[in-house]
Tab-separated table of C-alpha atoms in Angstrom:
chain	number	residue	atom	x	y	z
A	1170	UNK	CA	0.000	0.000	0.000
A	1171	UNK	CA	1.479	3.343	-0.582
A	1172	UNK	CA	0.966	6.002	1.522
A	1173	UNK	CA	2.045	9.491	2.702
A	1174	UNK	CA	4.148	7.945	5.132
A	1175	UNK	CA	6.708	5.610	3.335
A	1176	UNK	CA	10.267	5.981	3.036
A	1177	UNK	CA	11.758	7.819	0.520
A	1178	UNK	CA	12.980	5.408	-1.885
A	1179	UNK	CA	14.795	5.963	-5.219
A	1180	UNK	CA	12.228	7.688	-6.421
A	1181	UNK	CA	11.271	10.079	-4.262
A	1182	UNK	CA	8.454	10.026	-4.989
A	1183	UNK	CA	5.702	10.331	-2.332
A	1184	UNK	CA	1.823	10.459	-3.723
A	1185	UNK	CA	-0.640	12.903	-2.625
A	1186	UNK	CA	-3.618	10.243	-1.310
A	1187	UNK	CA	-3.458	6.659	-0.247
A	1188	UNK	CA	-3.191	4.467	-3.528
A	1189	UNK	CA	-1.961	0.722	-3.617
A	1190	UNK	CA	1.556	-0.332	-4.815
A	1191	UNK	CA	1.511	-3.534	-6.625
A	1192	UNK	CA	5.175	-4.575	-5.814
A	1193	UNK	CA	6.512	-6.645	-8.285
A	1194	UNK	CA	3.351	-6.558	-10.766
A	1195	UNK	CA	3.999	-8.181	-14.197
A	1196	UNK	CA	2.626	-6.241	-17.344
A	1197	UNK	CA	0.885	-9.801	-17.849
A	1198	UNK	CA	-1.827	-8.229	-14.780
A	1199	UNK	CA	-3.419	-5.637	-17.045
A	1200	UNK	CA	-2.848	-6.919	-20.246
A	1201	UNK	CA	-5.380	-7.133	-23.073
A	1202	UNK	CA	-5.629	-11.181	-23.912
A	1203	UNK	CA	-4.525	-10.707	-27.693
A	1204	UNK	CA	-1.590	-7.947	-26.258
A	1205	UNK	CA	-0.475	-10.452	-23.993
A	1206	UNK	CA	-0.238	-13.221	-26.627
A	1207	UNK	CA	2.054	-11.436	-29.072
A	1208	UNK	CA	4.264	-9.934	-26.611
A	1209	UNK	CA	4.504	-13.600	-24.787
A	1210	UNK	CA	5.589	-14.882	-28.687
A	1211	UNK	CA	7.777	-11.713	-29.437
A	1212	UNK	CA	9.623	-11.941	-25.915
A	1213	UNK	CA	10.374	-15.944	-26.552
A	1214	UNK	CA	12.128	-15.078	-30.118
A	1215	UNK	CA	15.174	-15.089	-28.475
A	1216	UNK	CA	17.009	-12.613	-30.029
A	1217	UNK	CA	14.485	-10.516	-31.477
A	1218	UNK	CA	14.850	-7.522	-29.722
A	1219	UNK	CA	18.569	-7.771	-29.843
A	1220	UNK	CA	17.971	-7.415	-33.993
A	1221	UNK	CA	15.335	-4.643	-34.307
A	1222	UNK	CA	18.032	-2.797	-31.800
A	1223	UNK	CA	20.845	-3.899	-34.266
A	1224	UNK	CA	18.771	-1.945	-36.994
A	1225	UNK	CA	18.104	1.288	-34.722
A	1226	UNK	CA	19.983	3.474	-36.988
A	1227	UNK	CA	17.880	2.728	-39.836
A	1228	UNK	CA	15.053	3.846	-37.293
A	1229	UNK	CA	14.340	7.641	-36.412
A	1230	UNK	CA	14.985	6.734	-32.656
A	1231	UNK	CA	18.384	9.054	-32.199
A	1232	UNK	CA	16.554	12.045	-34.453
A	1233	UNK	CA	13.813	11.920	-32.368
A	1234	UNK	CA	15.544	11.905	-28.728
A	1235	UNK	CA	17.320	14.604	-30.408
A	1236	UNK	CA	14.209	16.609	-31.660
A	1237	UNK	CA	12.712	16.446	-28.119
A	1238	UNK	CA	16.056	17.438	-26.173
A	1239	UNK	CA	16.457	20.498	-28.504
A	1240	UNK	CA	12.910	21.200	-29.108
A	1241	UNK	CA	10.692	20.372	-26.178
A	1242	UNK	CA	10.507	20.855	-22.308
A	1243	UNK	CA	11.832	17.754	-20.387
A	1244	UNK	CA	10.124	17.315	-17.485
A	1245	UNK	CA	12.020	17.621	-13.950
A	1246	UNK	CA	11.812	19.169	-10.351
A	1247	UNK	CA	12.354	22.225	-12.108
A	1248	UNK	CA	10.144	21.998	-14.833
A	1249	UNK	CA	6.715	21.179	-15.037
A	1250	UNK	CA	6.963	19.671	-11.598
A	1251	UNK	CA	3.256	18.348	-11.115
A	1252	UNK	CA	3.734	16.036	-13.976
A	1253	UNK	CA	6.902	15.045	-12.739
A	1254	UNK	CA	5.733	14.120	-9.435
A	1255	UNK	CA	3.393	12.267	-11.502
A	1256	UNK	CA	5.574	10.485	-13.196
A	1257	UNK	CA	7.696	9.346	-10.155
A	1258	UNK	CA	4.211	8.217	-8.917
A	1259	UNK	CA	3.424	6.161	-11.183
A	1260	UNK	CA	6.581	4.275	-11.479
A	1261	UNK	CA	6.451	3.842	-7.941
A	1262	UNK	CA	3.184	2.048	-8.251
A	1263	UNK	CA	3.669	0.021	-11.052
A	1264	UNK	CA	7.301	-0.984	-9.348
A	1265	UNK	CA	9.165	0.359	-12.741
A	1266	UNK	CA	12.896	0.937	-11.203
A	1267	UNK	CA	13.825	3.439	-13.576
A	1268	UNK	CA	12.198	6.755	-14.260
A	1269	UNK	CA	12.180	7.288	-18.171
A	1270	UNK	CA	12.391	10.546	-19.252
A	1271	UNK	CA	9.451	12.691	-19.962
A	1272	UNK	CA	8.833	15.541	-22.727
A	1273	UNK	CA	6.278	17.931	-22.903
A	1274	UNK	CA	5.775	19.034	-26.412
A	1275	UNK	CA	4.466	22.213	-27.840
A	1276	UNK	CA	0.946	20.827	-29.865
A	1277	UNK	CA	-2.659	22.072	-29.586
A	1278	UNK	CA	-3.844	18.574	-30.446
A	1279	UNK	CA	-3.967	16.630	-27.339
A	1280	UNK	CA	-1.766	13.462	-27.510
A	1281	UNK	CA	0.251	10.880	-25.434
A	1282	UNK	CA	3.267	8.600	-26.778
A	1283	UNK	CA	5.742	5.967	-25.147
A	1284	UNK	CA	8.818	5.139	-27.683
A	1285	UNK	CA	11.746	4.264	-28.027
A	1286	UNK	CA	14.040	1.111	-28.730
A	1287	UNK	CA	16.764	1.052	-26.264
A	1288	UNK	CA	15.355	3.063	-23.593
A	1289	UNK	CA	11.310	4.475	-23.483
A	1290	UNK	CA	11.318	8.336	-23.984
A	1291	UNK	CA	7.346	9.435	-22.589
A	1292	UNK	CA	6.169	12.900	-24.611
A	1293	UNK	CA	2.953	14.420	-23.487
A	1294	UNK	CA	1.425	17.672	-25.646
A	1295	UNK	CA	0.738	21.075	-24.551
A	1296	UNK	CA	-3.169	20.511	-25.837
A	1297	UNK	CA	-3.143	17.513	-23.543
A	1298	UNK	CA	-1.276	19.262	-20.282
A	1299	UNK	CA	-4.433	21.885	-20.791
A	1300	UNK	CA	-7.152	19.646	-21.379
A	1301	UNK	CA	-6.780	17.579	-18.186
A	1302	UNK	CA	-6.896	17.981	-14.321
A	1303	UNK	CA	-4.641	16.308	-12.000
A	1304	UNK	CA	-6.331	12.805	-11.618
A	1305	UNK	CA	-7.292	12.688	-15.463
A	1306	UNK	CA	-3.154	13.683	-16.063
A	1307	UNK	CA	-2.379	11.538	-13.508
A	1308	UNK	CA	-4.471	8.130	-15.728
A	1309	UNK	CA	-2.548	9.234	-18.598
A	1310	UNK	CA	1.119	9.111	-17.464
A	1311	UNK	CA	-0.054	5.412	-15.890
A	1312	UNK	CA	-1.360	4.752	-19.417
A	1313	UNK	CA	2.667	5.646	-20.764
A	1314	UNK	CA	4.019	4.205	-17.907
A	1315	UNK	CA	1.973	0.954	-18.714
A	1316	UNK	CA	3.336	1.217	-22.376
A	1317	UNK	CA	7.164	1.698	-20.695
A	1318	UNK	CA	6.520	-1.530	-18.495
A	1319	UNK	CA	5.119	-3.709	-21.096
A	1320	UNK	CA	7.825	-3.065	-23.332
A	1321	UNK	CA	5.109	-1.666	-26.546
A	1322	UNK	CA	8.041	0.965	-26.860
A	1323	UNK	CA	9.657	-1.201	-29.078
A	1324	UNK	CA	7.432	-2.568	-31.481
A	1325	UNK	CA	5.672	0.922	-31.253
A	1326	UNK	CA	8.828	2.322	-32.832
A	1327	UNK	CA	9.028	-0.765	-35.269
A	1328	UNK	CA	5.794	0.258	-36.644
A	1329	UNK	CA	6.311	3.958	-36.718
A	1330	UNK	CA	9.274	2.600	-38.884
A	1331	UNK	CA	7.418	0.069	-41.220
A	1332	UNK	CA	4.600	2.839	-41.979
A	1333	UNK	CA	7.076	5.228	-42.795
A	1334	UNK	CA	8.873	1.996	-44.892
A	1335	UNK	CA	5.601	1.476	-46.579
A	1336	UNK	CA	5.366	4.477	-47.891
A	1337	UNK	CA	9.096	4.633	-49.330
A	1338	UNK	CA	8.140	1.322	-51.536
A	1339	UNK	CA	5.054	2.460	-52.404
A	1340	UNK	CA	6.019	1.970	-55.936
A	1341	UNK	CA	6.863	-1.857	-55.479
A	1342	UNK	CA	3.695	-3.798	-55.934
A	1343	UNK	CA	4.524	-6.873	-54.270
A	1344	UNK	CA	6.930	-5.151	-51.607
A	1345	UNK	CA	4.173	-2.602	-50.594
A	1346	UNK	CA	1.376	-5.394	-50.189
A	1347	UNK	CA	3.696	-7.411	-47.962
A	1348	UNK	CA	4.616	-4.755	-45.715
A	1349	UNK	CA	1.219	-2.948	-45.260
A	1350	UNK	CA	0.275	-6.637	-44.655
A	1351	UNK	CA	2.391	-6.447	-41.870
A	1352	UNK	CA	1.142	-2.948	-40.719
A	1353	UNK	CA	-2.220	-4.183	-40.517
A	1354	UNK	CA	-1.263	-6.835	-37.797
A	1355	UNK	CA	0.586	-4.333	-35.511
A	1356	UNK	CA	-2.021	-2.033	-36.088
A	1357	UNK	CA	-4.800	-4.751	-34.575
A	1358	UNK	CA	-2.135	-5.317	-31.473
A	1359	UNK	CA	-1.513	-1.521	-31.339
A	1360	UNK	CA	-5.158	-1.355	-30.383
A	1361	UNK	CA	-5.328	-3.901	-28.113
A	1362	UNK	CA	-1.364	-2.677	-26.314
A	1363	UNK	CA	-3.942	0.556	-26.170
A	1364	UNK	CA	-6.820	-1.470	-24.031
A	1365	UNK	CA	-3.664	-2.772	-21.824
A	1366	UNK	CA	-2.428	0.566	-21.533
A	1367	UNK	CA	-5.408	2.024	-19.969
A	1368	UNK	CA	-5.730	-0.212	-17.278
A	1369	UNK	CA	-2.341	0.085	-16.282
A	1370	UNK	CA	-3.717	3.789	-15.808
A	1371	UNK	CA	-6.391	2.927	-13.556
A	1372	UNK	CA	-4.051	0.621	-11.673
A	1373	UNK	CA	-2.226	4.239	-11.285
A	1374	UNK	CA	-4.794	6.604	-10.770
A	1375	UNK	CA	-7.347	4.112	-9.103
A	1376	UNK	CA	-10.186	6.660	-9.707
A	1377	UNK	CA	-12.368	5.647	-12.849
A	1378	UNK	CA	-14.400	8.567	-12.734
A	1379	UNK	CA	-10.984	10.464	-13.302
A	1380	UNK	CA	-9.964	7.627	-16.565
A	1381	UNK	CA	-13.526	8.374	-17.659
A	1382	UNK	CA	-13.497	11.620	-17.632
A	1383	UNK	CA	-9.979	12.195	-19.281
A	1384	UNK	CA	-11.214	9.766	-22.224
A	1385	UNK	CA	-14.759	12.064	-22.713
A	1386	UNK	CA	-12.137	15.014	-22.505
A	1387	UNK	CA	-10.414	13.379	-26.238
A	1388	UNK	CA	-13.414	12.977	-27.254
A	1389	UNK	CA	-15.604	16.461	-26.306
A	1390	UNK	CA	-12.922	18.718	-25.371
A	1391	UNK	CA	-12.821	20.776	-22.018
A	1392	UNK	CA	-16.303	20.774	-21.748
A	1393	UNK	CA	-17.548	18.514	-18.878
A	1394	UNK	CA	-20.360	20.180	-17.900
A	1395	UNK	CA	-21.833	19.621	-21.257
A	1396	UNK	CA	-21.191	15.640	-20.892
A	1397	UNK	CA	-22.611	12.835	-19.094
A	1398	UNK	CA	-20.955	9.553	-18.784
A	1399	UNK	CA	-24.075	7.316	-19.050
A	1400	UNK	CA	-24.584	9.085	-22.263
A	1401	UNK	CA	-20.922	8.441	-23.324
A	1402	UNK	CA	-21.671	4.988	-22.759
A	1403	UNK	CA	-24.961	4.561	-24.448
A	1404	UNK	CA	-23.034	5.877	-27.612
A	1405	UNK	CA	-20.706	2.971	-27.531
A	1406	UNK	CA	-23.439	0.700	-27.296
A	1407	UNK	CA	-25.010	2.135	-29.755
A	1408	UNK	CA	-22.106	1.993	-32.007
A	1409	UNK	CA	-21.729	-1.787	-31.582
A	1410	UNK	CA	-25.447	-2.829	-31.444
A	1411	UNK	CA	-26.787	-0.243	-34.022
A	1412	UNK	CA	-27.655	-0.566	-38.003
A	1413	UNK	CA	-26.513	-3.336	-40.540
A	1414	UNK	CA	-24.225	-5.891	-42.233
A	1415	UNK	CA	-23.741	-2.450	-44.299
A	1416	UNK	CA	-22.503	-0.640	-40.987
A	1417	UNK	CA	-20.225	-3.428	-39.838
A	1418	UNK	CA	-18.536	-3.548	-42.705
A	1419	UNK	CA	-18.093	0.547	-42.263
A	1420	UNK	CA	-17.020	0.022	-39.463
A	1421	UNK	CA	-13.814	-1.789	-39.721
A	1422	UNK	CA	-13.054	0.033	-43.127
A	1423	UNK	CA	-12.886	2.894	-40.682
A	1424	UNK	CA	-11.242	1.317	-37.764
A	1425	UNK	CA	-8.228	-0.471	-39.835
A	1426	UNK	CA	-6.419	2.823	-40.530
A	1427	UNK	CA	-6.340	3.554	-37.076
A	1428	UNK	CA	-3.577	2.876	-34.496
A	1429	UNK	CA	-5.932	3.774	-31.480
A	1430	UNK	CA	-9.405	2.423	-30.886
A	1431	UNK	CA	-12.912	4.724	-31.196
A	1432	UNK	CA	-12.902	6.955	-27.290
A	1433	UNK	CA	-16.089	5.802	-26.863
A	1434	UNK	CA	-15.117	2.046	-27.342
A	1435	UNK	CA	-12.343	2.387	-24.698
A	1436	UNK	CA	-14.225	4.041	-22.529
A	1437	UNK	CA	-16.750	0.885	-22.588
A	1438	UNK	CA	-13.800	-1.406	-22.314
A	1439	UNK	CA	-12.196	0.131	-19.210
A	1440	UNK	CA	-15.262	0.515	-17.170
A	1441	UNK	CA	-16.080	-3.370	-18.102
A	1442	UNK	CA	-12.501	-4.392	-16.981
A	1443	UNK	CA	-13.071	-2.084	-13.670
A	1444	UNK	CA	-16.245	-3.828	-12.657
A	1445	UNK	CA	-14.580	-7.598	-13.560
A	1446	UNK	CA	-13.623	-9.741	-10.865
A	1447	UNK	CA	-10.219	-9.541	-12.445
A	1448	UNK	CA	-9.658	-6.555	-11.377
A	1449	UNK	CA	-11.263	-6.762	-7.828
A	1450	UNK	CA	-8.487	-9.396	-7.356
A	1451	UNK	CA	-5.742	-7.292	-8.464
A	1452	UNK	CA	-6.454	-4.593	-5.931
A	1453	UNK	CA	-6.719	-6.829	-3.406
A	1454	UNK	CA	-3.184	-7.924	-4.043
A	1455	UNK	CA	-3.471	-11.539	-6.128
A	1456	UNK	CA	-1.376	-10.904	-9.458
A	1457	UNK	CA	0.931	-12.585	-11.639
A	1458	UNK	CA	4.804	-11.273	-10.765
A	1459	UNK	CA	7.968	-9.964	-12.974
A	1460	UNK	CA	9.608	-13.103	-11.087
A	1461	UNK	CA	7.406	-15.469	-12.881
A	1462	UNK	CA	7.757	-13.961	-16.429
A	1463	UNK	CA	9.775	-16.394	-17.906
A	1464	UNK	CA	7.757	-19.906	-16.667
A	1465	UNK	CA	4.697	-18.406	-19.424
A	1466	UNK	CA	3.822	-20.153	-22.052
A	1467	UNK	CA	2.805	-19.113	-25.614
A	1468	UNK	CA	0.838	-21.845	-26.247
A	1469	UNK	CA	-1.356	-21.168	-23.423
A	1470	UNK	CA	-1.261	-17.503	-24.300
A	1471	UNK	CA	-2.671	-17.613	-27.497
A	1472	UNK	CA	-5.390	-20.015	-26.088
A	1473	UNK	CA	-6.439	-17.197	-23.583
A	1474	UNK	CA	-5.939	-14.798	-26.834
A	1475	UNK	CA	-8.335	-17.141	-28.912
A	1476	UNK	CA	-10.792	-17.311	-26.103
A	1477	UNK	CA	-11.128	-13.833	-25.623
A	1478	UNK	CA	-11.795	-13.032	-29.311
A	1479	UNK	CA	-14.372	-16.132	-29.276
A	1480	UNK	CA	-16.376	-14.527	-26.385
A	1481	UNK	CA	-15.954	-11.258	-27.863
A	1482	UNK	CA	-18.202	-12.379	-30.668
A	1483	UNK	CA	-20.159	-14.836	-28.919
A	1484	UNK	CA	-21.286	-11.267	-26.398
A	1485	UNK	CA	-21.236	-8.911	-29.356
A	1486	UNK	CA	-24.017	-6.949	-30.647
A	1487	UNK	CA	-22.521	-6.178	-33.944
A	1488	UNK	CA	-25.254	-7.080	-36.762
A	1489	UNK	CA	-21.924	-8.781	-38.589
A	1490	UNK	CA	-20.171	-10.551	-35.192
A	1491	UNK	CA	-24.131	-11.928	-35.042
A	1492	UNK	CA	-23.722	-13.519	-38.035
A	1493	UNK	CA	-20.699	-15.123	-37.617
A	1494	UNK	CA	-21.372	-16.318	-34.203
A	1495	UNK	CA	-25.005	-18.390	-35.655
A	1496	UNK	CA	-22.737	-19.620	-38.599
A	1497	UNK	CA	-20.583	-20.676	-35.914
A	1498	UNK	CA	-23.501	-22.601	-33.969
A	1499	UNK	CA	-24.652	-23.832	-37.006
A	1500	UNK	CA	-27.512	-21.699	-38.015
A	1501	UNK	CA	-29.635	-22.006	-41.246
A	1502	UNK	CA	-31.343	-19.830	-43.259
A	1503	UNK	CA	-27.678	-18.115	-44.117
A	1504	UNK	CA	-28.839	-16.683	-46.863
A	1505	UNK	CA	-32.096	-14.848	-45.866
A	1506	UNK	CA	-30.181	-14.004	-42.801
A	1507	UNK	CA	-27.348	-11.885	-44.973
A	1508	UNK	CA	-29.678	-10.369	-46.883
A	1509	UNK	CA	-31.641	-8.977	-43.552
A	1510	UNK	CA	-28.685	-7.825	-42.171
A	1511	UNK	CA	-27.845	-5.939	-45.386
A	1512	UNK	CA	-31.607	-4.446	-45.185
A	1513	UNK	CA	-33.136	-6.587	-47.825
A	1514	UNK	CA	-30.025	-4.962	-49.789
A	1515	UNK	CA	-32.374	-2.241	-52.033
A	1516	UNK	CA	-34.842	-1.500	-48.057
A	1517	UNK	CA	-37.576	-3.416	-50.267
A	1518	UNK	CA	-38.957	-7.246	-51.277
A	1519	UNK	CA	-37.469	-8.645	-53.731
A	1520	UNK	CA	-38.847	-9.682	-56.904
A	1521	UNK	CA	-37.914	-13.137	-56.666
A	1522	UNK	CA	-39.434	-13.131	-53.402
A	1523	UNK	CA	-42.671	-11.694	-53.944
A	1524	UNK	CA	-45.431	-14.143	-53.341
A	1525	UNK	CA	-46.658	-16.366	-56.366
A	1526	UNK	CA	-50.288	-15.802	-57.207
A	1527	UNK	CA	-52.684	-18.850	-57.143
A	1528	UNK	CA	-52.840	-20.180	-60.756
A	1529	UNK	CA	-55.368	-22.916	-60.032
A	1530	UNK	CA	-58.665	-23.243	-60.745
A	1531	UNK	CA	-61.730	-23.206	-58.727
A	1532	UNK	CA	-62.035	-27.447	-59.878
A	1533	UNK	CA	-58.668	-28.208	-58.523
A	1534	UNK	CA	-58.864	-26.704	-55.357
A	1535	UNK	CA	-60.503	-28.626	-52.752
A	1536	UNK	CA	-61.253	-28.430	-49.002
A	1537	UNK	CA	-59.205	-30.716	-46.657
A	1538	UNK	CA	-62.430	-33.034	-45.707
A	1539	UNK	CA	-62.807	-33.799	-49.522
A	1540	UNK	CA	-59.473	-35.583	-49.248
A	1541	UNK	CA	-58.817	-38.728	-48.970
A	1542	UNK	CA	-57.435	-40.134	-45.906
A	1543	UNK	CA	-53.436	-40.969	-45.535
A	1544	UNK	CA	-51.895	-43.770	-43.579
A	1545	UNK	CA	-49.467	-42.201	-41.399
A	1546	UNK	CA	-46.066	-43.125	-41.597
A	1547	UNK	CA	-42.449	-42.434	-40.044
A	1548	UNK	CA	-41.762	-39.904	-42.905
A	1549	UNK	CA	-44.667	-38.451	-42.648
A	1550	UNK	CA	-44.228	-37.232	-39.407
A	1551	UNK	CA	-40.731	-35.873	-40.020
């Protein structure tokens, strides 16, 4: 438990209410399923990291520690000491033992980053700094702290690189396909490392109102008396649950571009993993430790990973996760079911639907009692 009262350790750091340290804590505590899995894999390639570093001066890693030193504030005791104090915080918390350097950028857009290959550099915008109040602020460093102690630094920077790569061999047909191929994968686990990375800021703050708040913030600007979380909410149910086969599909059109997933979605997600029993255990001090790192497996990882997406769809409301979850049970009708969820496809009956009119005459049709009499059978009566 941290408190007011501890000893000063190398840190300094000493945190302005009672919060809980979580001594030890592995990255594997708050980590999304499907992050988990591929940093599990990625951290048994032995050797992997050891390459990507071997290649940092393709990467823009120096030009970019450089850029910051010359061109940004770094935060210290003597400058922008609240979100230093932060900082130390959260470390403290999260048991990181060293402190990695924090920027504050000039930028009206509000932002957050953790990269870097051989050590994590954290740079935080002006627009963001403005935007937030202490215990929102606070959620975010714990969200780049979280990044730091997972170790998404690195592959963050790798796929900062391959986008940039991407666009260099744009002109290669086959060469361009294989990397954005690539690019497409991180950008799925960049999403997820961003679920994971959100509660390891409510494992800092340990105030979801404040998380909550700070994610309505990206979303509505500086404007909370306009907002209402409940509402906030309803509008990520809403986006799952609402229109067609035609909206799913819009849906992840839109959301493959993106390295970040929808505000409203994460807000949904956080507030689900808050109320989980998962997390209920975690504060009460039962999590997996640093110590115990190396005895995972990746089998078993990407069996969690599996399950999670499997539920996902199985508890979805999407009109399109629907569909494949009844295909999945074995459903019928697959083909009237599409073309419902697509709205009939033109909102109207098809021709080939419509019904057929009655072509017989008034001699051939005949009333049940004038008919004669069948002898029941098995196939009858299937």
């Amino acid at each position: 438990m941290s408190d007011n009262g501890h000893q000063q350790n190398e840190h300094e750091n000493v945190p302005s209410r009672q919060r809980r340290r979580f001594e030890g804590i592995s990255s594997r505590t708050y980590e999304h399923p499907a992050d988990r899995s591929a940093l599990v894999a990625l951290r048994k390639l032995s050797g992997f990291d050891t390459v990507f570093k071997a290649l940092s001066g393709l990467l823009p890693e120096r030009s970019l520690r450089l850029l910051f030193l010359s061109d940004s504030v770094r935060v210290s005791d003597a400058q922008f000491a609240h979100l230093n104090t932060m900082l130390r915080d959260a470390c403290h918390i999260l048991d990181l033992d060293k402190v990695p350097p924090m920027y504050v950028a000039q930028d009206p857009q509000p932002n957050a980053m953790c990269i870097g290959l051989d050590e994590p550099i954290i740079v935080v915008t002006t627009g963001l700094v403005e935007l937030l109040d202490e215990e929102e602020m606070r959620a975010v460093v714990g969200h780049e702290v979280g990044h730091a102690l997972s170790g998404h630094a690195v592959y963050r920077t790798i796929l900062l690189f391959l986008t940039n790569l991407a666009l260099r061999v744009a002109w290669i047909p086959l060469g361009n396909i294989a990397i954005m191929a690539i690019v497409t994968a991180l950008r799925e686990w960049f999403r997820k490392s961003e679920l994971s990375a959100d509660r390891a800021g409510l494992l800092v703050g340990q105030d979801l109102k404040a998380s909550m708040r700070g994610l309505m913030k990206l979303a509505g600007g500086n404007h909370l008396h306009e907002m209402n979380v409940d509402a906030f909410l309803e509008q990520a149910e809403e986006y799952e649950a609402g229109g067609d086969l035609r909206d799913s599909v819009l849906k992840i059109l839109n959301t493959l571009p993106r390295t970040h997933p929808f505000t409203t979605v994460r807000a949904a997600e956080l507030k689900k993993w808050a109320e989980s029993r998962d997390y209920q255990r975690i504060m009460d001090g039962h999590y997996p430790r640093r110590t115990e790192d190396k005895e995972t497996s990746v089998s078993d990882s990407f069996r969690q990973s599996a399950a999670s997406y499997a539920t996902d769809v199985k508890n979805s409301k999407d009109p399109l996760m629907k569909l494949v979850s009844d295909i999945a049970g074995g459903a019928g009708d697959l083909g009237g079911r599409v073309r419902r969820g697509f709205g009939g496809f033109a909102g109207g009956t098809p021709k080939d639907q419509t019904a057929p009119k009655d072509q017989t005459t008034p001699e051939d049709r005949t009333s049940p009692k004038d008919q004669p009499p069948r002898d029941s059978t098995p196939e009858d009566d299937d």
